[in-house]
Each structure stands twice: as structure tokens, then as C-alpha cells.
Amino acid sequence: MPTPSMEDYIEQIYMLIEDKGYARVSDIAEALAVHPSSVTKMVQKLDKDQYLIYEKYRGLVLTSKGKKIGKRLVYRHELLEQFLRVIGVDEENIYEDVEGIEHHLSWNAIDRIGDLVQYFEEEKDRVEALQTIQKQNEDNQ
Ligand code: CO
């Protein structure tokens, strides 16, 4: 399995390729707020580990292994955003919170959170029941 920081790179590269059709070192650096030389170093490591193929003047392409993991990482990020949203976390906190927790959960925990999101989405009464509890707790503070 890739390390947390490798995961961030694979996730960003996957999203850039989905959005624009390509991922340039400068775009990756901007998305992750890091220096382009750090991107080059990581991209070389990801190439060595066969997540992508990097050619200095032609850019980079994800291998099928890189695409598969990239897709799962983007799914995980989106699922965790949905989860925080459904439990009522303030919108302004959601992105940063997901970035903070996404690398630290097992896939087992991700799957169970997926069940919980589904549980709330299947019956809107469940979301309302949760909101009632949140309202009570706020009133009691
Ligand atoms: Co993320």
C-alpha cells in the first residue's frame, strides 16, 4: 500500500487527469501546495513503484495499478465528505477534516461508514432524528 503522502499525490493526479486529461508537475504542485521539486521527486518514486509512467517532456500517465488505487482514493475522499455532511458537520470544516482523517482509517472502517451513509440516505427520518438530538445537545450547552 502507498504511504499517506503517496496517497495524496495519487489522489490529486487521478483527479487532474479526470478533469483536464493530463497532470502537469506545476498543477500537482499547486493543488498540494508544495514545491515542484518535491513533486518531481515523488513522481519518480511513484514511477519506480509502478503507479505511473513519467517521461520528462511528455508528462505522466497512470498505470492500471495507479488508476485503480486513484479511483479508490477519490471514492474514499468523497464518501468521507458525504459522511461528515450527513452527520451535520459545518461545510467550512469538511474539506480539511477529510484531508486530516482519510489516510488513517482502514478500508474496513471506510466500508462501514459507507453503510452508515446509506442508512441515513435511505430514510430521511433518520437524518431528522439525528438533527433533533443535535438540537437538544446544543440547547443543553
Ligand atoms: Co483527499
PDB file of C-alpha atoms and ligand atoms in Angstrom:
ATOM      1  CA  MET A   1       0.000   0.000   0.000  1.00  0.00           C
ATOM      2  CA  PRO A   2       1.188   3.557  -0.690  1.00  0.00           C
ATOM      3  CA  THR A   3       2.136   5.813   2.237  1.00  0.00           C
ATOM      4  CA  PRO A   4      -0.200   8.711   3.219  1.00  0.00           C
ATOM      5  CA  SER A   5       1.740  11.274   1.219  1.00  0.00           C
ATOM      6  CA  MET A   6       1.931   8.973  -1.795  1.00  0.00           C
ATOM      7  CA  GLU A   7      -1.832   8.636  -1.469  1.00  0.00           C
ATOM      8  CA  ASP A   8      -2.280  12.420  -1.632  1.00  0.00           C
ATOM      9  CA  TYR A   9      -0.267  12.559  -4.845  1.00  0.00           C
ATOM     10  CA  ILE A  10      -2.043   9.640  -6.490  1.00  0.00           C
ATOM     11  CA  GLU A  11      -5.407  11.136  -5.482  1.00  0.00           C
ATOM     12  CA  GLN A  12      -4.529  14.555  -6.957  1.00  0.00           C
ATOM     13  CA  ILE A  13      -3.022  13.124 -10.128  1.00  0.00           C
ATOM     14  CA  TYR A  14      -6.108  10.973 -10.663  1.00  0.00           C
ATOM     15  CA  MET A  15      -8.405  13.992 -10.201  1.00  0.00           C
ATOM     16  CA  LEU A  16      -6.341  16.225 -12.504  1.00  0.00           C
ATOM     17  CA  ILE A  17      -6.381  13.603 -15.256  1.00  0.00           C
ATOM     18  CA  GLU A  18     -10.149  13.133 -14.813  1.00  0.00           C
ATOM     19  CA  ASP A  19     -10.741  16.905 -15.011  1.00  0.00           C
ATOM     20  CA  LYS A  20      -8.229  18.038 -17.621  1.00  0.00           C
ATOM     21  CA  GLY A  21      -6.996  14.913 -19.325  1.00  0.00           C
ATOM     22  CA  TYR A  22      -3.441  15.420 -18.057  1.00  0.00           C
ATOM     23  CA  ALA A  23      -1.487  16.204 -14.876  1.00  0.00           C
ATOM     24  CA  ARG A  24       1.482  18.559 -15.072  1.00  0.00           C
ATOM     25  CA  VAL A  25       4.074  18.835 -12.326  1.00  0.00           C
ATOM     26  CA  SER A  26       3.145  22.506 -11.886  1.00  0.00           C
ATOM     27  CA  ASP A  27      -0.574  21.666 -11.469  1.00  0.00           C
ATOM     28  CA  ILE A  28       0.178  18.940  -8.937  1.00  0.00           C
ATOM     29  CA  ALA A  29       2.451  21.328  -7.009  1.00  0.00           C
ATOM     30  CA  GLU A  30      -0.275  23.944  -6.924  1.00  0.00           C
ATOM     31  CA  ALA A  31      -3.022  21.512  -5.878  1.00  0.00           C
ATOM     32  CA  LEU A  32      -0.939  20.150  -2.996  1.00  0.00           C
ATOM     33  CA  ALA A  33       0.730  23.462  -2.109  1.00  0.00           C
ATOM     34  CA  VAL A  34       4.246  22.014  -2.396  1.00  0.00           C
ATOM     35  CA  HIS A  35       7.376  22.918  -4.345  1.00  0.00           C
ATOM     36  CA  PRO A  36       7.627  21.498  -7.896  1.00  0.00           C
ATOM     37  CA  SER A  37      10.906  19.776  -6.953  1.00  0.00           C
ATOM     38  CA  SER A  38       9.025  17.759  -4.296  1.00  0.00           C
ATOM     39  CA  VAL A  39       6.524  16.745  -6.948  1.00  0.00           C
ATOM     40  CA  THR A  40       9.277  15.598  -9.287  1.00  0.00           C
ATOM     41  CA  LYS A  41      10.842  13.536  -6.514  1.00  0.00           C
ATOM     42  CA  MET A  42       7.539  11.864  -5.601  1.00  0.00           C
ATOM     43  CA  VAL A  43       6.586  11.304  -9.217  1.00  0.00           C
ATOM     44  CA  GLN A  44       9.890   9.467  -9.713  1.00  0.00           C
ATOM     45  CA  LYS A  45       9.120   7.295  -6.699  1.00  0.00           C
ATOM     46  CA  LEU A  46       5.594   6.589  -7.968  1.00  0.00           C
ATOM     47  CA  ASP A  47       7.104   5.658 -11.324  1.00  0.00           C
ATOM     48  CA  LYS A  48       9.547   3.299  -9.638  1.00  0.00           C
ATOM     49  CA  ASP A  49       6.671   1.688  -7.686  1.00  0.00           C
ATOM     50  CA  GLN A  50       4.701   1.349 -10.943  1.00  0.00           C
ATOM     51  CA  TYR A  51       1.798   3.641 -10.113  1.00  0.00           C
ATOM     52  CA  LEU A  52       2.581   5.802 -13.131  1.00  0.00           C
ATOM     53  CA  ILE A  53       4.918   6.298 -16.053  1.00  0.00           C
ATOM     54  CA  TYR A  54       6.807   9.567 -16.039  1.00  0.00           C
ATOM     55  CA  GLU A  55       8.529  10.967 -19.081  1.00  0.00           C
ATOM     56  CA  LYS A  56      10.113  14.323 -18.532  1.00  0.00           C
ATOM     57  CA  TYR A  57       8.912  16.003 -21.709  1.00  0.00           C
ATOM     58  CA  ARG A  58       5.719  14.045 -22.329  1.00  0.00           C
ATOM     59  CA  GLY A  59       4.195  14.228 -18.871  1.00  0.00           C
ATOM     60  CA  LEU A  60       2.835  11.358 -16.870  1.00  0.00           C
ATOM     61  CA  VAL A  61       0.241   8.641 -17.206  1.00  0.00           C
ATOM     62  CA  LEU A  62      -1.184   6.415 -14.504  1.00  0.00           C
ATOM     63  CA  THR A  63      -0.668   2.676 -14.921  1.00  0.00           C
ATOM     64  CA  SER A  64      -3.658   0.403 -14.390  1.00  0.00           C
ATOM     65  CA  LYS A  65      -2.434  -0.111 -10.798  1.00  0.00           C
ATOM     66  CA  GLY A  66      -2.249   3.684 -10.346  1.00  0.00           C
ATOM     67  CA  LYS A  67      -5.702   4.200 -11.847  1.00  0.00           C
ATOM     68  CA  LYS A  68      -7.257   1.527  -9.669  1.00  0.00           C
ATOM     69  CA  ILE A  69      -5.861   2.963  -6.439  1.00  0.00           C
ATOM     70  CA  GLY A  70      -6.539   6.554  -7.593  1.00  0.00           C
ATOM     71  CA  LYS A  71     -10.187   5.717  -8.145  1.00  0.00           C
ATOM     72  CA  ARG A  72     -10.488   4.182  -4.665  1.00  0.00           C
ATOM     73  CA  LEU A  73      -8.768   7.167  -3.036  1.00  0.00           C
ATOM     74  CA  VAL A  74     -11.105   9.643  -4.734  1.00  0.00           C
ATOM     75  CA  TYR A  75     -14.099   7.495  -3.756  1.00  0.00           C
ATOM     76  CA  ARG A  76     -12.846   7.422  -0.156  1.00  0.00           C
ATOM     77  CA  HIS A  77     -12.438  11.199  -0.064  1.00  0.00           C
ATOM     78  CA  GLU A  78     -15.924  11.765  -1.490  1.00  0.00           C
ATOM     79  CA  LEU A  79     -17.518   9.218   0.837  1.00  0.00           C
ATOM     80  CA  LEU A  80     -15.939  10.865   3.892  1.00  0.00           C
ATOM     81  CA  GLU A  81     -17.210  14.267   2.742  1.00  0.00           C
ATOM     82  CA  GLN A  82     -20.699  12.791   2.399  1.00  0.00           C
ATOM     83  CA  PHE A  83     -20.397  11.242   5.835  1.00  0.00           C
ATOM     84  CA  LEU A  84     -19.371  14.472   7.560  1.00  0.00           C
ATOM     85  CA  ARG A  85     -22.116  16.343   5.694  1.00  0.00           C
ATOM     86  CA  VAL A  86     -24.837  13.856   6.657  1.00  0.00           C
ATOM     87  CA  ILE A  87     -23.875  13.973  10.348  1.00  0.00           C
ATOM     88  CA  GLY A  88     -24.140  17.766  10.264  1.00  0.00           C
ATOM     89  CA  VAL A  89     -20.514  18.964  10.256  1.00  0.00           C
ATOM     90  CA  ASP A  90     -20.250  22.620   9.144  1.00  0.00           C
ATOM     91  CA  GLU A  91     -19.480  22.940   5.442  1.00  0.00           C
ATOM     92  CA  GLU A  92     -16.411  25.124   6.085  1.00  0.00           C
ATOM     93  CA  ASN A  93     -14.730  22.290   8.037  1.00  0.00           C
ATOM     94  CA  ILE A  94     -15.461  19.411   5.722  1.00  0.00           C
ATOM     95  CA  TYR A  95     -12.576  19.515   3.238  1.00  0.00           C
ATOM     96  CA  GLU A  96      -9.809  19.993   5.820  1.00  0.00           C
ATOM     97  CA  ASP A  97     -11.315  17.387   8.148  1.00  0.00           C
ATOM     98  CA  VAL A  98     -11.410  14.815   5.373  1.00  0.00           C
ATOM     99  CA  GLU A  99      -7.809  15.591   4.410  1.00  0.00           C
ATOM    100  CA  GLY A 100      -6.904  15.037   8.050  1.00  0.00           C
ATOM    101  CA  ILE A 101      -8.598  11.661   8.548  1.00  0.00           C
ATOM    102  CA  GLU A 102      -8.690   9.959   5.163  1.00  0.00           C
ATOM    103  CA  HIS A 103      -5.274   8.299   5.397  1.00  0.00           C
ATOM    104  CA  HIS A 104      -5.809   6.983   8.889  1.00  0.00           C
ATOM    105  CA  LEU A 105      -8.872   4.778   8.503  1.00  0.00           C
ATOM    106  CA  SER A 106      -8.834   1.128   7.489  1.00  0.00           C
ATOM    107  CA  TRP A 107     -10.769   0.076   4.395  1.00  0.00           C
ATOM    108  CA  ASN A 108     -12.935  -1.866   6.814  1.00  0.00           C
ATOM    109  CA  ALA A 109     -13.885   1.391   8.577  1.00  0.00           C
ATOM    110  CA  ILE A 110     -14.476   3.078   5.200  1.00  0.00           C
ATOM    111  CA  ASP A 111     -16.883   0.312   4.182  1.00  0.00           C
ATOM    112  CA  ARG A 112     -18.806   0.580   7.471  1.00  0.00           C
ATOM    113  CA  ILE A 113     -19.016   4.378   7.090  1.00  0.00           C
ATOM    114  CA  GLY A 114     -20.386   3.706   3.603  1.00  0.00           C
ATOM    115  CA  ASP A 115     -23.127   1.580   5.215  1.00  0.00           C
ATOM    116  CA  LEU A 116     -23.906   4.368   7.661  1.00  0.00           C
ATOM    117  CA  VAL A 117     -24.193   6.990   4.901  1.00  0.00           C
ATOM    118  CA  GLN A 118     -26.536   4.608   3.087  1.00  0.00           C
ATOM    119  CA  TYR A 119     -28.520   4.108   6.305  1.00  0.00           C
ATOM    120  CA  PHE A 120     -29.117   7.854   6.577  1.00  0.00           C
ATOM    121  CA  GLU A 121     -29.834   8.326   2.888  1.00  0.00           C
ATOM    122  CA  GLU A 122     -32.423   5.573   2.646  1.00  0.00           C
ATOM    123  CA  GLU A 123     -34.736   7.192   5.213  1.00  0.00           C
ATOM    124  CA  LYS A 124     -34.686  10.945   5.641  1.00  0.00           C
ATOM    125  CA  ASP A 125     -36.441  10.467   9.035  1.00  0.00           C
ATOM    126  CA  ARG A 126     -33.127   9.146  10.329  1.00  0.00           C
ATOM    127  CA  VAL A 127     -31.361  12.393   9.435  1.00  0.00           C
ATOM    128  CA  GLU A 128     -34.147  14.344  11.101  1.00  0.00           C
ATOM    129  CA  ALA A 129     -33.924  12.195  14.242  1.00  0.00           C
ATOM    130  CA  LEU A 130     -30.188  12.942  14.408  1.00  0.00           C
ATOM    131  CA  GLN A 131     -30.830  16.657  13.931  1.00  0.00           C
ATOM    132  CA  THR A 132     -33.311  16.544  16.830  1.00  0.00           C
ATOM    133  CA  ILE A 133     -30.621  15.104  19.104  1.00  0.00           C
ATOM    134  CA  GLN A 134     -28.117  17.727  17.891  1.00  0.00           C
ATOM    135  CA  LYS A 135     -30.615  20.482  18.605  1.00  0.00           C
ATOM    136  CA  GLN A 136     -31.195  19.133  22.138  1.00  0.00           C
ATOM    137  CA  ASN A 137     -27.460  18.935  22.781  1.00  0.00           C
ATOM    138  CA  GLU A 138     -26.950  22.487  21.560  1.00  0.00           C
ATOM    139  CA  ASP A 139     -29.755  23.729  23.788  1.00  0.00           C
ATOM    140  CA  ASN A 140     -28.195  21.980  26.770  1.00  0.00           C
ATOM    141  CA  GLN A 141     -24.747  23.516  26.319  1.00  0.00           C
TER     142      GLN A 141
HETATM  143 CO    CO B   1      -8.221  13.814  -0.086  1.00  0.00          CO
END
